[in-house]
């Protein structure tokens, strides 16, 4: 059976990802705020960006859940195959 270890991220990487997200959100928000457009157009752009970020987070979570689900199925299948091999070797 293959052994898979859980990969953990360093605190520096986690801090970098948070800083990158906050920085990019701040820059996009500032860009929308200072656009020479009417307030309702700025609001529409802000809602669009918010929906885009929400859908990206949802997509990433879904892809990760599917991947982890396949890993668990593979582990179960590996355990069954190993058990069958052990039973066959006893005979």
Tab-separated table of C-alpha atoms in Angstrom:
chain	number	residue	atom	x	y	z
A	1	UNK	CA	0.000	0.000	0.000
A	2	UNK	CA	1.357	3.414	-0.864
A	3	UNK	CA	1.858	5.784	2.022
A	4	UNK	CA	0.825	9.360	1.420
A	5	UNK	CA	1.764	11.997	3.935
A	6	UNK	CA	-0.177	15.171	4.475
A	7	UNK	CA	1.623	18.152	3.053
A	8	UNK	CA	1.750	21.127	5.351
A	9	UNK	CA	2.543	24.656	4.318
A	10	UNK	CA	5.101	26.818	6.060
A	11	UNK	CA	3.885	29.850	7.954
A	12	UNK	CA	5.837	32.058	5.531
A	13	UNK	CA	3.906	30.630	2.568
A	14	UNK	CA	0.564	31.079	4.318
A	15	UNK	CA	1.456	34.678	5.215
A	16	UNK	CA	2.544	35.317	1.616
A	17	UNK	CA	-0.745	34.024	0.211
A	18	UNK	CA	-2.776	36.172	2.590
A	19	UNK	CA	-0.636	39.238	1.808
A	20	UNK	CA	-0.955	38.600	-1.931
A	21	UNK	CA	-4.728	38.331	-1.711
A	22	UNK	CA	-5.087	41.434	0.454
A	23	UNK	CA	-2.703	43.390	-1.788
A	24	UNK	CA	-4.463	42.443	-5.000
A	25	UNK	CA	-7.918	43.109	-3.521
A	26	UNK	CA	-6.728	46.516	-2.293
A	27	UNK	CA	-5.279	47.430	-5.693
A	28	UNK	CA	-8.424	46.381	-7.570
A	29	UNK	CA	-10.635	48.181	-5.038
A	30	UNK	CA	-8.528	51.326	-5.295
A	31	UNK	CA	-8.577	51.130	-9.082
A	32	UNK	CA	-12.371	50.896	-9.105
A	33	UNK	CA	-12.684	53.683	-6.535
A	34	UNK	CA	-10.552	56.134	-8.507
A	35	UNK	CA	-12.042	55.395	-11.931
A	36	UNK	CA	-13.587	58.512	-13.463
A	37	UNK	CA	-17.018	56.880	-13.692
A	38	UNK	CA	-20.418	57.252	-12.087
A	39	UNK	CA	-21.011	55.635	-8.719
A	40	UNK	CA	-23.426	53.027	-10.085
A	41	UNK	CA	-20.827	51.825	-12.612
A	42	UNK	CA	-18.221	51.540	-9.849
A	43	UNK	CA	-20.701	49.538	-7.785
A	44	UNK	CA	-21.359	47.221	-10.711
A	45	UNK	CA	-17.623	46.640	-11.201
A	46	UNK	CA	-17.154	46.021	-7.470
A	47	UNK	CA	-19.989	43.460	-7.449
A	48	UNK	CA	-18.449	41.758	-10.483
A	49	UNK	CA	-15.046	41.504	-8.811
A	50	UNK	CA	-16.640	40.193	-5.610
A	51	UNK	CA	-18.545	37.519	-7.533
A	52	UNK	CA	-15.373	36.573	-9.429
A	53	UNK	CA	-13.423	36.077	-6.196
A	54	UNK	CA	-16.295	34.087	-4.676
A	55	UNK	CA	-16.537	31.796	-7.701
A	56	UNK	CA	-12.743	31.270	-7.712
A	57	UNK	CA	-12.798	30.218	-4.054
A	58	UNK	CA	-15.732	27.885	-4.712
A	59	UNK	CA	-14.020	26.342	-7.744
A	60	UNK	CA	-10.754	25.785	-5.874
A	61	UNK	CA	-12.557	24.149	-2.949
A	62	UNK	CA	-14.546	21.892	-5.270
A	63	UNK	CA	-11.453	20.802	-7.215
A	64	UNK	CA	-9.614	20.074	-3.969
A	65	UNK	CA	-12.561	18.116	-2.521
A	66	UNK	CA	-12.770	15.982	-5.674
A	67	UNK	CA	-9.021	15.328	-5.551
A	68	UNK	CA	-9.080	14.370	-1.866
A	69	UNK	CA	-12.098	12.140	-2.462
A	70	UNK	CA	-10.220	10.264	-5.166
A	71	UNK	CA	-7.224	9.865	-2.849
A	72	UNK	CA	-9.447	8.273	-0.185
A	73	UNK	CA	-10.995	5.908	-2.735
A	74	UNK	CA	-7.506	4.961	-3.919
A	75	UNK	CA	-6.415	4.272	-0.335
A	76	UNK	CA	-9.419	2.021	0.238
A	77	UNK	CA	-8.766	0.164	-3.012
A	78	UNK	CA	-5.070	-0.220	-2.112
A	79	UNK	CA	-5.997	-1.610	1.306
A	80	UNK	CA	-8.415	-4.104	-0.263
A	81	UNK	CA	-5.821	-5.215	-2.798
A	82	UNK	CA	-3.203	-5.613	-0.081
A	83	UNK	CA	-5.598	-7.645	2.050
A	84	UNK	CA	-6.388	-9.910	-0.899
A	85	UNK	CA	-2.687	-10.403	-1.593
A	86	UNK	CA	-2.042	-11.264	2.038
A	87	UNK	CA	-4.892	-13.798	2.000
A	88	UNK	CA	-3.551	-15.342	-1.207
A	89	UNK	CA	-0.038	-15.637	0.229
A	90	UNK	CA	-1.391	-17.484	3.321
A	91	UNK	CA	-2.854	-20.218	1.131
